[in-house]
Short mmCIF file of C-alpha atoms and ligand atoms in Angstrom, two decimals:
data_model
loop_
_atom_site.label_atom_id
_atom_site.label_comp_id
_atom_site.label_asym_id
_atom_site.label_seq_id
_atom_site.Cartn_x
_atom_site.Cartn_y
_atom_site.Cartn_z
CA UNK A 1097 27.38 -18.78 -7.32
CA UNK A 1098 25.16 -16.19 -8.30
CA UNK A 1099 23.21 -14.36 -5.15
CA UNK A 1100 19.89 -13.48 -6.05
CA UNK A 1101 17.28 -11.74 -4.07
CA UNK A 1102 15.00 -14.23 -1.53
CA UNK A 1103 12.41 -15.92 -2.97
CA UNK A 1104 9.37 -13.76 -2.43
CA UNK A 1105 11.13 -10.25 -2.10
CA UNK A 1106 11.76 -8.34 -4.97
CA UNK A 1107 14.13 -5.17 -6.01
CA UNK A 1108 12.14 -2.18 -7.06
CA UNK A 1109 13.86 -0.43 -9.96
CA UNK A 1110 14.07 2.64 -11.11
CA UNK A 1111 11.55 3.07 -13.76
CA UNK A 1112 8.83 0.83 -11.36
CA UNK A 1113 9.83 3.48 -8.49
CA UNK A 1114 8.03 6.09 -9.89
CA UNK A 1115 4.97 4.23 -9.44
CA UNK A 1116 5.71 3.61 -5.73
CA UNK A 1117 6.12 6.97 -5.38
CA UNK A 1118 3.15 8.16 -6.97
CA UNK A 1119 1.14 5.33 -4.33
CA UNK A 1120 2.80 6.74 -1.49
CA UNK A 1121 2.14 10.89 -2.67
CA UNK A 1122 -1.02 10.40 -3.16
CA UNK A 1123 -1.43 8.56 -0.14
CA UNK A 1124 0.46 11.21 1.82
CA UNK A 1125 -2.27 14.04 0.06
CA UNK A 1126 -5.25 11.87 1.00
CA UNK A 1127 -4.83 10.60 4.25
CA UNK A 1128 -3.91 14.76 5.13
CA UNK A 1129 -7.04 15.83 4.37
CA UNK A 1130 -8.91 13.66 6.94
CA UNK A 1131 -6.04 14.68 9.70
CA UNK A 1132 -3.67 11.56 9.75
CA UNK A 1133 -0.55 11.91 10.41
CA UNK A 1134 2.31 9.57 9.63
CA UNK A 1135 3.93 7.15 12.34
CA UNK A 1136 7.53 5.15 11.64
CA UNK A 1137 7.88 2.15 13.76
CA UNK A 1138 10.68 -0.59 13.51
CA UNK A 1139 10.58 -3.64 11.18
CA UNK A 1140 10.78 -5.63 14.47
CA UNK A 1141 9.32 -6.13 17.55
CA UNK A 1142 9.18 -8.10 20.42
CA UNK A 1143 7.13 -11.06 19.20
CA UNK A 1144 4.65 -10.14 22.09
CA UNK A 1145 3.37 -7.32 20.70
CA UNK A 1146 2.14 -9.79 17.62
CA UNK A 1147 1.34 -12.90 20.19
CA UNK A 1148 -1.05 -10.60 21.52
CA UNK A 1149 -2.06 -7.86 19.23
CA UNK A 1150 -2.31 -9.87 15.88
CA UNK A 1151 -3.43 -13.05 17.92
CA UNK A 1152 -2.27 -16.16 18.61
CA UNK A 1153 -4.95 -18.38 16.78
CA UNK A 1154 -4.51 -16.28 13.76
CA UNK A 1155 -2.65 -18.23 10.34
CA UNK A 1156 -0.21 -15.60 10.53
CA UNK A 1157 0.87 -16.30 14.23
CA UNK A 1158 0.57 -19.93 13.49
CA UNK A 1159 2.67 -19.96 10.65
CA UNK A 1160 3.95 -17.04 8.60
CA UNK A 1161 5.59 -15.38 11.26
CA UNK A 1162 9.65 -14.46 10.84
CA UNK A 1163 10.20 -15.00 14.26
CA UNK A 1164 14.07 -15.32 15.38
CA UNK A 1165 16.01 -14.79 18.86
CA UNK A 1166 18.94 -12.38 18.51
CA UNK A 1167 22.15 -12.69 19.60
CA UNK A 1168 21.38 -11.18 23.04
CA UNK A 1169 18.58 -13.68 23.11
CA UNK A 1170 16.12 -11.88 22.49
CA UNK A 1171 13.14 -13.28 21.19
CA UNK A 1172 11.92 -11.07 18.22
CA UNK A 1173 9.65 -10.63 14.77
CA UNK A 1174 10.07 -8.81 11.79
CA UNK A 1175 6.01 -6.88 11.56
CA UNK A 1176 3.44 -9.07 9.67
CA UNK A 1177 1.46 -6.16 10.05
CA UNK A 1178 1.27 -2.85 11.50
CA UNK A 1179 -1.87 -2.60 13.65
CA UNK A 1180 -0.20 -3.55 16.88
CA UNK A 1181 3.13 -2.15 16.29
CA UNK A 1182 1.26 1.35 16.19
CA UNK A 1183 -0.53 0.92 19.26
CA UNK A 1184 2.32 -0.21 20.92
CA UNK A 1185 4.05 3.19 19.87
CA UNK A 1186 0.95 4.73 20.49
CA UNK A 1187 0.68 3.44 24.25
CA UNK A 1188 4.55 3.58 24.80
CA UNK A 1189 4.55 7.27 24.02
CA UNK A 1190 1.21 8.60 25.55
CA UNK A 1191 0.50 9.93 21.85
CA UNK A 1192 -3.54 9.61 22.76
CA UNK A 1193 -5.06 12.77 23.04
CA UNK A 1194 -8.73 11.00 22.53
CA UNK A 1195 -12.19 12.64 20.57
CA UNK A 1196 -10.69 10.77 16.92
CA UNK A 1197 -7.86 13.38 16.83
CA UNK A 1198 -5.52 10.34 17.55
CA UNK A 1199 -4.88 9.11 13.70
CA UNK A 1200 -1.74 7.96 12.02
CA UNK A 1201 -1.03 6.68 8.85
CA UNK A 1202 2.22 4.79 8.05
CA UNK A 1203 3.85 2.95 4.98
CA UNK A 1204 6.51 -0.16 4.37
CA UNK A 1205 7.72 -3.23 4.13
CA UNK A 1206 6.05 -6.23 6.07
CA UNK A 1207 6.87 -10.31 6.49
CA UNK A 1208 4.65 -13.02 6.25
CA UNK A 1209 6.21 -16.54 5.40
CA UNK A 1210 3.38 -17.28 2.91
CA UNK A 1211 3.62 -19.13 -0.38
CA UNK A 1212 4.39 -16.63 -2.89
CA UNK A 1213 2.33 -15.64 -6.01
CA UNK A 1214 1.58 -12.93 -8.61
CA UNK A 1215 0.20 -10.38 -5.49
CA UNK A 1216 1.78 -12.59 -2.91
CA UNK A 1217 4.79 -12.33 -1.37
CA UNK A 1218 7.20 -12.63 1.68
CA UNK A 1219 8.06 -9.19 1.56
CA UNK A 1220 5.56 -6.90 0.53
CA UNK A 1221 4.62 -3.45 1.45
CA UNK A 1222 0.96 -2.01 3.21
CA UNK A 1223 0.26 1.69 3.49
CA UNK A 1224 -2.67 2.05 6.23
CA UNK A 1225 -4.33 4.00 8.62
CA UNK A 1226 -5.23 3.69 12.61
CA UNK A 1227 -7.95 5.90 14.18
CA UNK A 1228 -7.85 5.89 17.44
CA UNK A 1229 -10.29 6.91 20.49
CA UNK A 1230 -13.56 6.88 18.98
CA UNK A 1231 -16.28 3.88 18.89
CA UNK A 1232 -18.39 6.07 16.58
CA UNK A 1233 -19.45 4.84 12.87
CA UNK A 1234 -18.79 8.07 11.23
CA UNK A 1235 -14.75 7.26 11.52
CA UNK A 1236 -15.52 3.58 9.87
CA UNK A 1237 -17.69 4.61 7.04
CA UNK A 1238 -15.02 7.72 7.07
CA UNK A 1239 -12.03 6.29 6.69
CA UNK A 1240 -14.09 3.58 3.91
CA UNK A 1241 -14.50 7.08 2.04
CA UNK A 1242 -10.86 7.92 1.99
CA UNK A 1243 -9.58 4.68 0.99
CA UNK A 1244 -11.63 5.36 -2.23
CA UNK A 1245 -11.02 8.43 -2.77
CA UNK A 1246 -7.28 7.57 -2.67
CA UNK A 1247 -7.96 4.53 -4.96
CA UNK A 1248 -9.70 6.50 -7.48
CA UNK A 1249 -7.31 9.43 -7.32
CA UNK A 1250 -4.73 6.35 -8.62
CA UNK A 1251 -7.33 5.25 -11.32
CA UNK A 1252 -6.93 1.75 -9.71
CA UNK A 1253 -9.23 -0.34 -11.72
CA UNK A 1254 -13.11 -0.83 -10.10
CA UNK A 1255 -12.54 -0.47 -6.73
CA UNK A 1256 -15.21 -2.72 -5.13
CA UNK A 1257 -15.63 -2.02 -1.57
CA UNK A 1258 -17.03 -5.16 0.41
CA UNK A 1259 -18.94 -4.17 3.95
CA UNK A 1260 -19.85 -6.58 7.01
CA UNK A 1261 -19.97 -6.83 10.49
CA UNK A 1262 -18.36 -9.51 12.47
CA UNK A 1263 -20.90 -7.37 15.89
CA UNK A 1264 -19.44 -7.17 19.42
CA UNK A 1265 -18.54 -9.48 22.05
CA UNK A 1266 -21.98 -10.50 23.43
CA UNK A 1267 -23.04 -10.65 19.48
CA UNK A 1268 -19.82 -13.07 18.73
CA UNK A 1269 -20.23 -15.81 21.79
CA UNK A 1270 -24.32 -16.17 20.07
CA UNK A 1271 -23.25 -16.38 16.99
CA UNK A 1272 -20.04 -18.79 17.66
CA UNK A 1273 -22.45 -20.86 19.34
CA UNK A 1274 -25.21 -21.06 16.60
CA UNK A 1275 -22.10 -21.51 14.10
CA UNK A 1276 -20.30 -24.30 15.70
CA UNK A 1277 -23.45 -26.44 15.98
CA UNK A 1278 -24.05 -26.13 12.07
CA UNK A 1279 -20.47 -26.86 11.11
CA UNK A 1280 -20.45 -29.93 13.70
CA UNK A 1281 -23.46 -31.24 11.68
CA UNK A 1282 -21.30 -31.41 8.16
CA UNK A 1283 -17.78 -32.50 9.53
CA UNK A 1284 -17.88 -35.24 7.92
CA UNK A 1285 -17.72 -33.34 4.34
CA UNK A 1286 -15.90 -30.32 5.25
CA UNK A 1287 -11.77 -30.14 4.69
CA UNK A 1288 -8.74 -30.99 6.88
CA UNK A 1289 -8.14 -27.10 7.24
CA UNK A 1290 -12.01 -26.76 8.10
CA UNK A 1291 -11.76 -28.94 10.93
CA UNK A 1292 -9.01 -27.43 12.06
CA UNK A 1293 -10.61 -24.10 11.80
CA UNK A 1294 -14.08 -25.77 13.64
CA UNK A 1295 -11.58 -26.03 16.61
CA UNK A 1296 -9.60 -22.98 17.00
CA UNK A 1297 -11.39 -20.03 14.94
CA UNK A 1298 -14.59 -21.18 13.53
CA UNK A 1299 -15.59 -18.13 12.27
CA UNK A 1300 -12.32 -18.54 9.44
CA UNK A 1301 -14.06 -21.43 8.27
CA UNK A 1302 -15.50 -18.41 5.55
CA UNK A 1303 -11.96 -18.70 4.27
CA UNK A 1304 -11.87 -21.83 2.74
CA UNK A 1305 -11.13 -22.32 -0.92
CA UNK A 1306 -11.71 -25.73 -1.43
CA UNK A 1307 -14.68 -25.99 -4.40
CA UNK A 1308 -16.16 -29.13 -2.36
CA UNK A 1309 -16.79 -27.37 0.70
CA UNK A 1310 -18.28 -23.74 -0.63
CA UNK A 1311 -22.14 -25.66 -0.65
CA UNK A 1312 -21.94 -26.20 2.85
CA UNK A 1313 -20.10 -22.89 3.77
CA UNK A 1314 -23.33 -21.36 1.95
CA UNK A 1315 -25.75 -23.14 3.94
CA UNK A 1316 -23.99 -22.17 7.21
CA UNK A 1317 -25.94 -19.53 9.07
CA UNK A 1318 -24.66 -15.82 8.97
CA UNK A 1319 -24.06 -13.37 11.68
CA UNK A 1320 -26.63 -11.20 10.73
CA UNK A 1321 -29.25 -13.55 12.38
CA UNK A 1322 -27.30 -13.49 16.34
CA UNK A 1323 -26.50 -9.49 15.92
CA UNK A 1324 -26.82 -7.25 19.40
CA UNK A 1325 -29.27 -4.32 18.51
CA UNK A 1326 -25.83 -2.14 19.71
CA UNK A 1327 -24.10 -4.19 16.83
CA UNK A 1328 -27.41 -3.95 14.47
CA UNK A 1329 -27.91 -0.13 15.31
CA UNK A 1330 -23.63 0.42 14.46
CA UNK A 1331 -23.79 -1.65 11.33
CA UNK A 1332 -26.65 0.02 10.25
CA UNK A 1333 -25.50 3.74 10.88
CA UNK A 1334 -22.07 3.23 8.75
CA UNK A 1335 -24.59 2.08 5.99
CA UNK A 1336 -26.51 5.19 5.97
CA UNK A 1337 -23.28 7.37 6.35
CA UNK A 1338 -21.88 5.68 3.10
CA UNK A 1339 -25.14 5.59 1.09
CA UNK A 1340 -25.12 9.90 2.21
CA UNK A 1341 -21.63 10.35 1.12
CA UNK A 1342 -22.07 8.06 -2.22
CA UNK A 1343 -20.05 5.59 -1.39
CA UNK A 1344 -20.91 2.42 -3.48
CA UNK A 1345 -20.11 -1.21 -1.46
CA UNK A 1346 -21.64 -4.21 -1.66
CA UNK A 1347 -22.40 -6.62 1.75
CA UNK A 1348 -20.79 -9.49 1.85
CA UNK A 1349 -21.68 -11.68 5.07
CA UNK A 1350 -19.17 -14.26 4.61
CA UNK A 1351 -16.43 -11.52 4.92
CA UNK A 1352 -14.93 -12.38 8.03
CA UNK A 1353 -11.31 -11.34 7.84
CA UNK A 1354 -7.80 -13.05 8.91
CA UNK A 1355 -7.30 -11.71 11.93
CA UNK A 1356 -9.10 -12.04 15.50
CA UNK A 1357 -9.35 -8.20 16.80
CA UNK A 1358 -12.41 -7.01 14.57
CA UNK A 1359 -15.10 -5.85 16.03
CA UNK A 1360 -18.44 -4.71 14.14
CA UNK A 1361 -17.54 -3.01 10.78
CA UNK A 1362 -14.96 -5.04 8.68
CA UNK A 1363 -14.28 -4.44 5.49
CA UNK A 1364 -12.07 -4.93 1.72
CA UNK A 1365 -11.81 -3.65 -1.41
CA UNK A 1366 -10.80 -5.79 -3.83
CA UNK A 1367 -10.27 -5.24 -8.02
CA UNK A 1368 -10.99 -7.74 -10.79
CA UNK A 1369 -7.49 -7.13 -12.23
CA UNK A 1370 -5.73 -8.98 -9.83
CA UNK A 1371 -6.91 -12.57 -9.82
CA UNK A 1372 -6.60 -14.63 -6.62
CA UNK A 1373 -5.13 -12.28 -4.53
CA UNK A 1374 -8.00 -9.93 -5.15
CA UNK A 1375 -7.90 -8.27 -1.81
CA UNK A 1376 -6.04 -4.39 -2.37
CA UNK A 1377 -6.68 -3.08 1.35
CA UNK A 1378 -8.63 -4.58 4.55
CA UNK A 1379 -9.87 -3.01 7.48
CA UNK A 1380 -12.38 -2.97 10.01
CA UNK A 1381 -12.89 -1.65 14.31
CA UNK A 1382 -11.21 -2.99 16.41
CA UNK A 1383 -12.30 -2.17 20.00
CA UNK A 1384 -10.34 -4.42 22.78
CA UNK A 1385 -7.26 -4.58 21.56
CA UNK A 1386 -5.63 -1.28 23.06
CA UNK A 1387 -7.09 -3.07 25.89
CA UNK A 1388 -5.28 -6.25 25.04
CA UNK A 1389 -1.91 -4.43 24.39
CA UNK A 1390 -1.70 -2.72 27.72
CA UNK A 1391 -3.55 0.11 26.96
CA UNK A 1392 -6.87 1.64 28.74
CA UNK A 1393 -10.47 0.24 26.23
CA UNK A 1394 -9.94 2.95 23.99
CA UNK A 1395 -11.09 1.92 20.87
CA UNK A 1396 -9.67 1.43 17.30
CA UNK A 1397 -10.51 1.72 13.57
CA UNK A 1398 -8.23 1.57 10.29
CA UNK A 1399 -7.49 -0.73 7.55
CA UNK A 1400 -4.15 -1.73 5.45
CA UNK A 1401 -3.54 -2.00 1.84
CA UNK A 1402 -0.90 -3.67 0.07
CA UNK A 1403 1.23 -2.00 -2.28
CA UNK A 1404 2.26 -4.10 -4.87
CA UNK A 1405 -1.86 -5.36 -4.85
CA UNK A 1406 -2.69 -1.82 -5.85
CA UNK A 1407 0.27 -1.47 -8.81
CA UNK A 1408 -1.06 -4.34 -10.06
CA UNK A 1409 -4.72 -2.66 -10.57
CA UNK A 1410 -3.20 0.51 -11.38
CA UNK A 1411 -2.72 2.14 -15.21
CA UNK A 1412 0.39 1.32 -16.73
CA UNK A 1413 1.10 4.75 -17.53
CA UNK A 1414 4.38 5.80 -18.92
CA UNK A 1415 6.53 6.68 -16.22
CA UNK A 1416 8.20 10.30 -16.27
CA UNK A 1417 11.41 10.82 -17.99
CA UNK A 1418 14.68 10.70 -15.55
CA UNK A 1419 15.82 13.86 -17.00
CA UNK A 1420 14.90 17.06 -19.02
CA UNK A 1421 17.61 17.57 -21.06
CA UNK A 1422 20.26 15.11 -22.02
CA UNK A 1423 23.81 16.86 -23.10
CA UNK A 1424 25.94 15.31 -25.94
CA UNK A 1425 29.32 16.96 -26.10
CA UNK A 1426 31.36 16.23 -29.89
CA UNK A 1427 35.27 16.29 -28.38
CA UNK A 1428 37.46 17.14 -26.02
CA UNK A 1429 37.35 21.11 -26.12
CA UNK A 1430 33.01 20.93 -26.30
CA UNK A 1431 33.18 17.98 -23.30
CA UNK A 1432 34.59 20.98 -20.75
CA UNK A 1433 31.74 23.28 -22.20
CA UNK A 1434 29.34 20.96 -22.16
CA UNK A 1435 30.43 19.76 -18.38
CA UNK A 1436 30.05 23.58 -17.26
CA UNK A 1437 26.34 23.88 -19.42
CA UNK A 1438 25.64 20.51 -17.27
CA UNK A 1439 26.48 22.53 -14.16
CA UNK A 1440 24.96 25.28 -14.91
CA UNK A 1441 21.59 23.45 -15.77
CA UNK A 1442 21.33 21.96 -12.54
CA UNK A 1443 21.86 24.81 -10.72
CA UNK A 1444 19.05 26.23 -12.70
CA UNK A 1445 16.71 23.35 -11.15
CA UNK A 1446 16.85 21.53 -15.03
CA UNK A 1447 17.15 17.49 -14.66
CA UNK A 1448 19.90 16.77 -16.77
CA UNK A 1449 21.87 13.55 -17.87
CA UNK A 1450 24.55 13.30 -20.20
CA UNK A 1451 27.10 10.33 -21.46
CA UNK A 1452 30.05 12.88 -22.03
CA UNK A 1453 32.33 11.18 -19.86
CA UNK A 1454 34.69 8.63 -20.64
CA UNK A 1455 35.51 9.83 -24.41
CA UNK A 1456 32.95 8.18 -25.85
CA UNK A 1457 31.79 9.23 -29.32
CA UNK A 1458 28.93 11.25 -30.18
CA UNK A 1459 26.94 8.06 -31.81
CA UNK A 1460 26.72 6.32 -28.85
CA UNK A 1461 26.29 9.35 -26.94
CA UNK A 1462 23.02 10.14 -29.40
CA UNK A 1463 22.06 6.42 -28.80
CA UNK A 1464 22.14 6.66 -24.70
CA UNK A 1465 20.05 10.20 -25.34
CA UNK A 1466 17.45 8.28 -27.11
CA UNK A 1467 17.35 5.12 -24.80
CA UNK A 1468 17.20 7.94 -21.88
CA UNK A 1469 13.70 8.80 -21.59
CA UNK A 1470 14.73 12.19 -21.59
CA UNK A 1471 12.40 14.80 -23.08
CA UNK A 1472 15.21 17.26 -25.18
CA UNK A 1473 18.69 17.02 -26.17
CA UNK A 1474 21.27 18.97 -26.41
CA UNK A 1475 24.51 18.71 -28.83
CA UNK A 1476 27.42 21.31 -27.58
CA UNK A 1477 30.16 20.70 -30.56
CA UNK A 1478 32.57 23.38 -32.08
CA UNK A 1479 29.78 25.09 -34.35
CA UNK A 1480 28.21 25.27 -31.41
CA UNK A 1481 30.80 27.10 -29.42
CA UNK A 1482 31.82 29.46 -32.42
CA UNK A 1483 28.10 30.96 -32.78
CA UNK A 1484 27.19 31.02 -29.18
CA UNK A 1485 24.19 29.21 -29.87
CA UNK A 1486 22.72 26.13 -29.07
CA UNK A 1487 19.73 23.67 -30.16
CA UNK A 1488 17.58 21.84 -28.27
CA UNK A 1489 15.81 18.87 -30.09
CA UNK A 1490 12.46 17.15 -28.69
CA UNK A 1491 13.16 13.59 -28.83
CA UNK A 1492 10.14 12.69 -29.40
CA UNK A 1493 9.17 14.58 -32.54
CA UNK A 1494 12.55 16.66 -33.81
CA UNK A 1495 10.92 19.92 -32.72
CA UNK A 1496 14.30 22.47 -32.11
CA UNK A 1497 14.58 25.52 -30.16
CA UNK A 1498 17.51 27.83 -30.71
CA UNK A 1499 18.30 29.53 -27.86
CA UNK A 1500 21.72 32.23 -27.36
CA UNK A 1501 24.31 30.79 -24.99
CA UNK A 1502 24.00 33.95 -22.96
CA UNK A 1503 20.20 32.89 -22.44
CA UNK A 1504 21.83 29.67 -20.38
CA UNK A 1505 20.12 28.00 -18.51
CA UNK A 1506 17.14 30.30 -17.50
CA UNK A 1507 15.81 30.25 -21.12
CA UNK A 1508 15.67 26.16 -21.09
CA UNK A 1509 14.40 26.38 -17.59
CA UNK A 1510 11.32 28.77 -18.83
CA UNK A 1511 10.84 26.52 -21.38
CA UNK A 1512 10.09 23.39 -19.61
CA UNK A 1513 8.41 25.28 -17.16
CA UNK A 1514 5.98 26.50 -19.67
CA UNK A 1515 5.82 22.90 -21.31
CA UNK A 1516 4.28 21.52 -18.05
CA UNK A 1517 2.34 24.31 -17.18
CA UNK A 1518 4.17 25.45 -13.88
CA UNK A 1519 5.06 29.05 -13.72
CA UNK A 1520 8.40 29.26 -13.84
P1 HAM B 1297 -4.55 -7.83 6.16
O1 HAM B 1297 -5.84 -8.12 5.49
O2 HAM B 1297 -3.82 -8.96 6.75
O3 HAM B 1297 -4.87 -6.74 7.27
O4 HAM B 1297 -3.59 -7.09 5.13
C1 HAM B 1297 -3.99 -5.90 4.47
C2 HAM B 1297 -3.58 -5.91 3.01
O5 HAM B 1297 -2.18 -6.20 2.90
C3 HAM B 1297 -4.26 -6.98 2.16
O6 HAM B 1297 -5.52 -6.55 1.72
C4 HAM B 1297 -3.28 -7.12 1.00
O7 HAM B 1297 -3.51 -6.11 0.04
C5 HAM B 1297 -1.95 -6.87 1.66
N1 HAM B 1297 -1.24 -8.16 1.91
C6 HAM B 1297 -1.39 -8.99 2.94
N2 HAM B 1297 -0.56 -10.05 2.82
C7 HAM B 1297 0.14 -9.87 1.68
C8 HAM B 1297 1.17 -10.61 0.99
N3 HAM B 1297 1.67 -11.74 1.48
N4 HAM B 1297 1.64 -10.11 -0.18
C9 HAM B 1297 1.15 -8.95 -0.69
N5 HAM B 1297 0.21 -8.21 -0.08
C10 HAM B 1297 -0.31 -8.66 1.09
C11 HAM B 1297 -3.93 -6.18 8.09
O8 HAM B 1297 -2.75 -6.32 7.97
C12 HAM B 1297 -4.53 -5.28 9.16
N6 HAM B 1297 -3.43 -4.79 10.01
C13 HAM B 1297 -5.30 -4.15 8.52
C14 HAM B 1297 -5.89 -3.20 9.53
C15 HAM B 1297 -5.38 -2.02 9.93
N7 HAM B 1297 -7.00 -3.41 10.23
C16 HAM B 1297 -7.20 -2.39 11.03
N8 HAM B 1297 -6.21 -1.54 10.87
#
């Protein structure tokens, strides 16, 4: 039998890494700048902390949970998400030192047993942010402004940032009300999942799919009608901040989110490259559910993006070469020199590679060169040796540099130094 990876996970090789890693530096840069600072939690929890932090009405509660007991029965979950997981750390470690100053960032793999597709999958990975401690609309519109700036530093393709407000408690219970009598009035046209929604979380009714039921959905009134004027006034304050600070979004509001903790300003950028799963990061305030965790009624703001979502939208640019300078040694005698050049080159800080090992002849070493990626080569045979000099070729276009052997390695060093522009 061959063992192959779980449906829905995937390996990330080298050559797609680089991209990761680009994500998650830019990320790091980004999410600096506006004073977050990163927090590692565990993969899993004690299901509690999703029961009642995520929600236990919520699809991913219901059903996409990885949810096992241990062998000291212990009944656990490996994170859908990361929202609660960092308040729990959050609480658990007194970390709150209030005004906004409390903001963390964090970055890796989560589980959700969903049906996988292209931007869907079992495994996948979110970088986001929590801000915690302050109910005021500057941190919402703020971090909105940081998620695109990150985005664009990435050149993800047309970030479109999607704004609504799902208000605050007294605004929800008029609204739910108002909702639940229009839905009642069209039951008999709406979907299975619909009517399941219509009894547990009628507001996720906005979710459906299903082409039949999208004329009623339309018809159904918004919240924008049953808003408090504390939830009109907070809505209406992260608009102005965003319109000051250029911020283009559009309101959407049917954008109600999966999950049950938002309060006022939700919000998701999605991208026309990906398709169906169109959704790159979600957010939105989420006063309460400190509360809910254990915690005093501090509030909460932040959003998550997934990873792979934003690859997907991202330029396929050509990934960076694994190594500057790849060494191809002619025999025996040049293998030893070219083993202390390799060593020598390293030391210098100089990425090198080389297929000298083994015995294997100089064609195929020329061959693994070129399938390398790296950016020069180097040939150390007995001409070589004899005249104390060496060439390096460009791959890419034949340009050679001669350079003495007692100029080793600082001289190629200085050169690729001065190639990208770095002082060396
Ligand atoms: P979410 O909307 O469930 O929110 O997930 C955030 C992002 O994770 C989505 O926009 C999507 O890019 C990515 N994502 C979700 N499920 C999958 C999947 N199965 N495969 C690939 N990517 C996926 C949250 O998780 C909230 N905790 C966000 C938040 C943080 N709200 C406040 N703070």
């Amino acid at each position: 039998m061959r063992l192959k990876a779980i449906r829905g996970t995937r390996d990330i090789l080298p050559g797609e890494v680089e991209r990761w890693q680009r994500v998650e530096a830019a990320a790091r840069e980004v999410f600096a700048l506006y004073g977050f600072r990163e927090l590692r939690t565990p993969i899993f929890e004690d299901s509690a902390v999703f029961l009642k932090g995520t929600g236990e009405a919520t699809d991913i509660v219901r059903k996409e949970m990885y949810r096992f007991e241990d062998l000291g029965g212990n009944d656990l979950t490996l994170r859908p998400e990361g929202t609660p997981p960092v308040i729990r750390a959050y609480l658990e470690h007194g970390l709150g030192q209030g005004l906004s100053m409390d903001r963390f960032y964090y970055m890796g793999p989560m589980f959700r047993y969903e049906r996988p597709q292209k931007g869907r999958y079992r495994q996948f990975h979110q970088i986001g942010v929590e801000a915690l401690g302050s109910g005021s609309p500057r941190v919402d519109a703020e971090i909105m402004e940081m998620a695109m700036r990150w985005l664009h530093e990435l050149g993800v393709h047309q970030p479109h940032l999607m704004l609504n407000t799902v208000g605050d408690q007294q605004t929800r219970a008029t609204y739910l009300a108002v909702l639940v009598r229009a839905q009642a009035e069209h039951l008999d046209v709406l979907c299975k999942d619909c009517h399941q929604r219509h009894a547990t979380n009628p507001l996720r009714v906005f979710d459906c799919k299903i082409p039949e039921c999208q004329p009623i959905l339309d018809q159904l009134p918004t919240i924008h009608g049953s808003l408090s004027s504390r939830s009109a006034r907070h809505f209406e304050r992260v608009q102005q901040l965003l319109d000051l600070w250029h911020v283009a979004y559009d309101l959407d509001p049917r954008l109600v989110r999966g999950l049950d903790y938002y309060r006022e300003t939700v919000f998701e950028i999605t991208s026309e490259a990906l398709g169906a799963q169109d959704s790159l990061l979600g957010g939105g305030r989420y006063d309460g559910l400190v509360a809910q965790l254990g915690g005093d009624d501090r509030p909460g703001t932040g959003f998550a993006s997934g990873v792979e979502r934003i690859l997907l939208a991202m330029p396929d640019e050509a990934a960076g070469g694994v190594a500057d300078v790849f060494v191809v040694a002619f025999d025996e005698e040049s293998t030893e020199v070219a083993h202390d050049l390799l060593h020598r080159l390293r030391a210098a800080g100089v990425r090198t590679l080389s297929a000298a090992y083994d015995a294997r002849n100089k064609k195929a070493q020329l061959r693994a060169a070129k399938r390398s990626g790296a950016a020069w080569q180097l040939v150390v045979g007995p001409d070589e040796i004899a005249a104390g000099r060496y060439t390096l070729r460009r791959i890419a276009d034949g340009e050679r540099v001669e350079i003495a052997a007692s100029e080793l390695p600082n001289k190629v060093a200085q050169l690729l130094s001065d190639a990208r522009g770095t002082p060396g």
